[in-house]
PDB file of C-alpha atoms in Angstrom:
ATOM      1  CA  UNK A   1      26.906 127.961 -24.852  1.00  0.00           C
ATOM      2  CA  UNK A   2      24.939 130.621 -26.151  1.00  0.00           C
ATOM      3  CA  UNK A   3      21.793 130.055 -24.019  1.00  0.00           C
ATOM      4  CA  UNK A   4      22.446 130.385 -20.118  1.00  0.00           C
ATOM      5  CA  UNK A   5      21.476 129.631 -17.921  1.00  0.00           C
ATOM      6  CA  UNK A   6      20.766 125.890 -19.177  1.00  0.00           C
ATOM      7  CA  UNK A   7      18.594 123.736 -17.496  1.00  0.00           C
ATOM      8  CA  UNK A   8      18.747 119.789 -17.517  1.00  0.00           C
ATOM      9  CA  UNK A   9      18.235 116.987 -15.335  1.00  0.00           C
ATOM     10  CA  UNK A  10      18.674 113.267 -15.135  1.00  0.00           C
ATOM     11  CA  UNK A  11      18.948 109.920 -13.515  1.00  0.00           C
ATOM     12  CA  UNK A  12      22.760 109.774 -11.414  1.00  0.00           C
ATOM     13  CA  UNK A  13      24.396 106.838 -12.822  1.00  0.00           C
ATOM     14  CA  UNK A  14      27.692 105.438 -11.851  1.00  0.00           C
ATOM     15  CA  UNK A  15      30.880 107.178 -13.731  1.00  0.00           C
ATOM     16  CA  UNK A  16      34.481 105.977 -14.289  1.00  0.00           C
ATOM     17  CA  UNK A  17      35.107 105.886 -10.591  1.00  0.00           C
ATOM     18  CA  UNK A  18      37.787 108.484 -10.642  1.00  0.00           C
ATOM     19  CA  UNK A  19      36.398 110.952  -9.249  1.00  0.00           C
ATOM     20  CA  UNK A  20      36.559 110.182  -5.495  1.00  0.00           C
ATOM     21  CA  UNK A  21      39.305 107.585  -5.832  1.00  0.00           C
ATOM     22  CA  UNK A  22      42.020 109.338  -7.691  1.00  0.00           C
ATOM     23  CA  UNK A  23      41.274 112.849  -7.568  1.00  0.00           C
ATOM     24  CA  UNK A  24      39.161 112.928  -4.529  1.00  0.00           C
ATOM     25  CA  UNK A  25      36.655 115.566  -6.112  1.00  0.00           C
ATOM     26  CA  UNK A  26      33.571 113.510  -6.286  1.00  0.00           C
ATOM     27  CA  UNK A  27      30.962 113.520  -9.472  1.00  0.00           C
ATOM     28  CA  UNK A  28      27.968 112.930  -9.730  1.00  0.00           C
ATOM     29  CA  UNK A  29      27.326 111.691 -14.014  1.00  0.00           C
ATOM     30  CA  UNK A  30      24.456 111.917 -16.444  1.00  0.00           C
ATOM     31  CA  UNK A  31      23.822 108.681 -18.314  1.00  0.00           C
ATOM     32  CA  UNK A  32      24.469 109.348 -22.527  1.00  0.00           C
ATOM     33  CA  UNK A  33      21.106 110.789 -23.278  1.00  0.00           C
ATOM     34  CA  UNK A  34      21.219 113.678 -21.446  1.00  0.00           C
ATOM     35  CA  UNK A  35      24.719 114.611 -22.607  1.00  0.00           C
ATOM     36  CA  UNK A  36      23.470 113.864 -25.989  1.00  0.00           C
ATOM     37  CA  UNK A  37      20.906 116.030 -25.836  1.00  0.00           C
ATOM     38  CA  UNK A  38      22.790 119.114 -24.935  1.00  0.00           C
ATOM     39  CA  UNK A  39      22.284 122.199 -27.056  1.00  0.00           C
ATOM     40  CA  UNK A  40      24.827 122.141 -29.989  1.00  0.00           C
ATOM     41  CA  UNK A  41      26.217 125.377 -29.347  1.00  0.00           C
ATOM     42  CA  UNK A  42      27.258 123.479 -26.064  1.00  0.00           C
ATOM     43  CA  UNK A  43      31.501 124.247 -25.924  1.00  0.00           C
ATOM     44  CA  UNK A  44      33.355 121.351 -24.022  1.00  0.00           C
ATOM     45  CA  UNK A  45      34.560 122.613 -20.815  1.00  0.00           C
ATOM     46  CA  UNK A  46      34.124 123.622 -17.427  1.00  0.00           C
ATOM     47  CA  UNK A  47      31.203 125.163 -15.802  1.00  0.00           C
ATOM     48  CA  UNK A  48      29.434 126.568 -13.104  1.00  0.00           C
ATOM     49  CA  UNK A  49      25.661 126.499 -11.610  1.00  0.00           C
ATOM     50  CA  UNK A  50      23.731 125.379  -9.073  1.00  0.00           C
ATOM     51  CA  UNK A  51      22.837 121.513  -8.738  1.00  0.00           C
ATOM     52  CA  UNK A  52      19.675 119.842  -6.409  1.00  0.00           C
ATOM     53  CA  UNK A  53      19.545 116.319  -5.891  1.00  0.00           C
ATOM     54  CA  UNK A  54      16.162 115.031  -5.972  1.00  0.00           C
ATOM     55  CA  UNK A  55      13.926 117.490  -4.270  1.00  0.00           C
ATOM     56  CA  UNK A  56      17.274 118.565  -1.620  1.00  0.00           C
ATOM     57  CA  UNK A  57      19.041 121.614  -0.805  1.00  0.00           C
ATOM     58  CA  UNK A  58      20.588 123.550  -4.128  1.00  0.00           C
ATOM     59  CA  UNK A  59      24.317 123.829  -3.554  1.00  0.00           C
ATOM     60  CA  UNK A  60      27.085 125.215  -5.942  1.00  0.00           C
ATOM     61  CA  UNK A  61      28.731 122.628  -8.408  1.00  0.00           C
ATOM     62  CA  UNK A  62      31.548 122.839 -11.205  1.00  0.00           C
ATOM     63  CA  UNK A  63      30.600 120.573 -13.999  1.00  0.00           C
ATOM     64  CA  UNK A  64      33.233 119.264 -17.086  1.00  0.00           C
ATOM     65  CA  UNK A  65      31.166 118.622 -20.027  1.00  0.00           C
ATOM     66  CA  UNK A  66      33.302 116.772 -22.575  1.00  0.00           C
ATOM     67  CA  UNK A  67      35.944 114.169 -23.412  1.00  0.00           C
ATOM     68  CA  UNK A  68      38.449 114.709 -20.631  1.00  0.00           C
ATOM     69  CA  UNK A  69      41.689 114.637 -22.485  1.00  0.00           C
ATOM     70  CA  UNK A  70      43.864 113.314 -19.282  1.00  0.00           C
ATOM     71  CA  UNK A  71      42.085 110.297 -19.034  1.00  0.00           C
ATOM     72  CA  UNK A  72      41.393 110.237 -22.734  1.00  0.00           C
ATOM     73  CA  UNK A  73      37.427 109.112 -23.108  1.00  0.00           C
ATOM     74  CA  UNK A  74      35.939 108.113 -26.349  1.00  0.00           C
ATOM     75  CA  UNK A  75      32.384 109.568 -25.031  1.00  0.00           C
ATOM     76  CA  UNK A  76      31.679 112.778 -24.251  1.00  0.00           C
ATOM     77  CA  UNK A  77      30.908 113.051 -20.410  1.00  0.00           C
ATOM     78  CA  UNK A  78      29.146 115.331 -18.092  1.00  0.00           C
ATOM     79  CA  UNK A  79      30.229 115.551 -14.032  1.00  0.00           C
ATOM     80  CA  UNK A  80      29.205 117.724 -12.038  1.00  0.00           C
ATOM     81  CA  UNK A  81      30.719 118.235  -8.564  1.00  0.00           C
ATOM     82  CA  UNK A  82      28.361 118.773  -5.957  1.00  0.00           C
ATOM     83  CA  UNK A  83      30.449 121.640  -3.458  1.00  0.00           C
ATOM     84  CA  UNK A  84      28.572 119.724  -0.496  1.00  0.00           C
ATOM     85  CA  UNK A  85      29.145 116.740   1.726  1.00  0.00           C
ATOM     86  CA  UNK A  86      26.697 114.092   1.302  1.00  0.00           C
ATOM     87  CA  UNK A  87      26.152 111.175   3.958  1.00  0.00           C
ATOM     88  CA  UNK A  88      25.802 108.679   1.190  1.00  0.00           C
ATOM     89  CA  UNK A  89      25.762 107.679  -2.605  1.00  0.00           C
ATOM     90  CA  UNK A  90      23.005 108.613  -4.799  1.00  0.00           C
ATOM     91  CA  UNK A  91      22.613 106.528  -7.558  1.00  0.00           C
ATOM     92  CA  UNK A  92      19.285 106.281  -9.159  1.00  0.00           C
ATOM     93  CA  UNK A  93      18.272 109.880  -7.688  1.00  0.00           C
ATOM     94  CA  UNK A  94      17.003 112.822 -10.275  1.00  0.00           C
ATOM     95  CA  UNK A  95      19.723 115.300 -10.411  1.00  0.00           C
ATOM     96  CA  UNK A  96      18.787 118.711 -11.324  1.00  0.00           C
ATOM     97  CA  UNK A  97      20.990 121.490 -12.800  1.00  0.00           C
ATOM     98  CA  UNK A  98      21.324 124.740 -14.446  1.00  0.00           C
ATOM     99  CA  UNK A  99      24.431 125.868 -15.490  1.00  0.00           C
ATOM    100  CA  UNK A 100      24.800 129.320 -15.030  1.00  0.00           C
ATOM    101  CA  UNK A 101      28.332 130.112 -16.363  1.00  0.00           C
ATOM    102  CA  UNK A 102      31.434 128.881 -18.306  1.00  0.00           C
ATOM    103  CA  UNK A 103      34.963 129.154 -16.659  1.00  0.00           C
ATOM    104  CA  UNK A 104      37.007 127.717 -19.292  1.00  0.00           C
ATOM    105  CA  UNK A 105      38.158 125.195 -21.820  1.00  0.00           C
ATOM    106  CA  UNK A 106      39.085 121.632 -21.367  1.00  0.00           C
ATOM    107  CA  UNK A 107      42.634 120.737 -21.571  1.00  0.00           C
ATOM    108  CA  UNK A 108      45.148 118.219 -20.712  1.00  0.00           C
ATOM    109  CA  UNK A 109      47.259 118.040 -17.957  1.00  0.00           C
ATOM    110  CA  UNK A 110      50.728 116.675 -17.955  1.00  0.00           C
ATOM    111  CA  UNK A 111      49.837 114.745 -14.704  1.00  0.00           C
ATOM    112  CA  UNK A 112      47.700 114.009 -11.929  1.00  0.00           C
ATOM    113  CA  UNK A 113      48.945 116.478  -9.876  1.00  0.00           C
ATOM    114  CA  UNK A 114      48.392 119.500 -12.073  1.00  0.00           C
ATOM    115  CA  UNK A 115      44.596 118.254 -12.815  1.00  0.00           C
ATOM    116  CA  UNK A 116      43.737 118.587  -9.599  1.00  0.00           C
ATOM    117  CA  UNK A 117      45.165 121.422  -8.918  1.00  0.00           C
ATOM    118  CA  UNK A 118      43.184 122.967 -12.085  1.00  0.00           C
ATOM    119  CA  UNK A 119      39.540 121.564 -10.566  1.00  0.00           C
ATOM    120  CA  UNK A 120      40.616 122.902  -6.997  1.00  0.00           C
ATOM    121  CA  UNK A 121      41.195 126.529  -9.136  1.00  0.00           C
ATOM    122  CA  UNK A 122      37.844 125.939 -10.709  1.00  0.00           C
ATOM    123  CA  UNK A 123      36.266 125.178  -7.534  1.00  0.00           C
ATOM    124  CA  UNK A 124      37.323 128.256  -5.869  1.00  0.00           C
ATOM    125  CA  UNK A 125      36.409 130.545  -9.239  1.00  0.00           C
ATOM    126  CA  UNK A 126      32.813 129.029  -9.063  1.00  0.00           C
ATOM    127  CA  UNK A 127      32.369 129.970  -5.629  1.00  0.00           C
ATOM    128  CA  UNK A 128      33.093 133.816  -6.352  1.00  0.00           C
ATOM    129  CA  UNK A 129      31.482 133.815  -9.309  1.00  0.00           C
ATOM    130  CA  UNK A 130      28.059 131.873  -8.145  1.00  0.00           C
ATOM    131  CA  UNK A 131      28.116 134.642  -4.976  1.00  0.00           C
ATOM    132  CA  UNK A 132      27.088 137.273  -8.226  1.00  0.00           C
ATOM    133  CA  UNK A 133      23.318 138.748  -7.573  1.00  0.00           C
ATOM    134  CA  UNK A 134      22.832 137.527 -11.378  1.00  0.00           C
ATOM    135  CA  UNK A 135      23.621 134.318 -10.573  1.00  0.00           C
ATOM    136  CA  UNK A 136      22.246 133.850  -7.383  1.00  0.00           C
ATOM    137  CA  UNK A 137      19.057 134.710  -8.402  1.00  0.00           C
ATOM    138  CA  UNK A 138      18.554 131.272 -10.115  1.00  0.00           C
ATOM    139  CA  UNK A 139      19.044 129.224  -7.124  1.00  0.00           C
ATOM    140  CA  UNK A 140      15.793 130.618  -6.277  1.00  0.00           C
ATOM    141  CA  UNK A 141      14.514 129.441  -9.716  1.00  0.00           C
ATOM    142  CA  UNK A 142      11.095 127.409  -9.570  1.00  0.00           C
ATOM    143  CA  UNK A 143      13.413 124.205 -12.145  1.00  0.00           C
ATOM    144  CA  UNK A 144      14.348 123.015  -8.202  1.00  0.00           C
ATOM    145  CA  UNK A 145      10.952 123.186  -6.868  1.00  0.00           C
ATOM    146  CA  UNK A 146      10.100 119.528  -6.694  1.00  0.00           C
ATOM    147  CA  UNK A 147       6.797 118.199  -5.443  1.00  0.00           C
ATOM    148  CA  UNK A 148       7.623 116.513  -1.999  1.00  0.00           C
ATOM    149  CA  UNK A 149       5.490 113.372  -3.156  1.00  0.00           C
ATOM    150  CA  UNK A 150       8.733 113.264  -5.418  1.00  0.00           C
ATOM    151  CA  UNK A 151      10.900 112.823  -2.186  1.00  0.00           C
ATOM    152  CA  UNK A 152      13.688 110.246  -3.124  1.00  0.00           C
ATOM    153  CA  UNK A 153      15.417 108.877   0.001  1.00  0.00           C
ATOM    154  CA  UNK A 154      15.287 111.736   1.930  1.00  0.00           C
ATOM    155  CA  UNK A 155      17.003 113.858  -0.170  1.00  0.00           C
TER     156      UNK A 155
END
């Protein structure tokens, strides 16, 4: 993606339900129009940024945009991983992101096993990378300053 950081946000709607069942790496997914309104230039892959749920705390996220090969999709996908412990679901809430980075492409995995090892890798390369002045500038960015009368369930 030629143009980062990229800003987007969108209505949480429910994914595949892999995420925190078999991998144990929650997501939190875009419904279809916001994927298919990403830039062109937009490379399938893994990324980096900062994410805000509703008008909440910005916390640092990996996020796969594309068809995830393992589990082999037939639409293109965007889930972002939240690096922060939530006390329960959002569905329905506004999440807000800007991607800030690209760590690499997606792939296939010859099992389960190896996939999440891969995301744990990605999680731990986000967090170093994220920590960069450059990038931690734009958690500061005015995209996550939501009007409190916006306040969705506390968050």
């Amino acid at each position: 993606m030629r143009h980062l950081p990229y800003f987007c946000h969108g209505q949480v709607v429910r994914g595949f339900g892999r995420g925190s069942k078999q991998l144990g790496i929650p997501t939190a997914n875009f419904p279809e129009q916001v994927v298919d309104y990403l830039p062109t230039d937009v490379s399938t892959g893994i990324y980096y940024g900062w994410p805000s749920v509703g008008s909440g705390d910005v916390h640092n996220m990996v996020v796969s945009i594309g068809w995830n090969p393992y589990y082999k999709n037939t639409k293109k996908s965007m889930e972002t991983h939240i690096m922060h412990t939530f006390k329960e679901d959002f569905y329905g809430e506004i999440l807000n992101v800007a991607i800030v980075g690209y760590l690499r492409p997606e792939k296939n995995f010859d099992s389960l096993e190896s996939l999440i090892s891969a995301i744990q890798g990605d999680i731990e390369e986000a967090k170093k990378r994220l920590d960069l002045p450059e990038h931690l500038k734009l958690k500061e960015d005015n995209f996550f300053q939501v009007p409190k009368s916006k306040v969705m369930n506390g968050h």
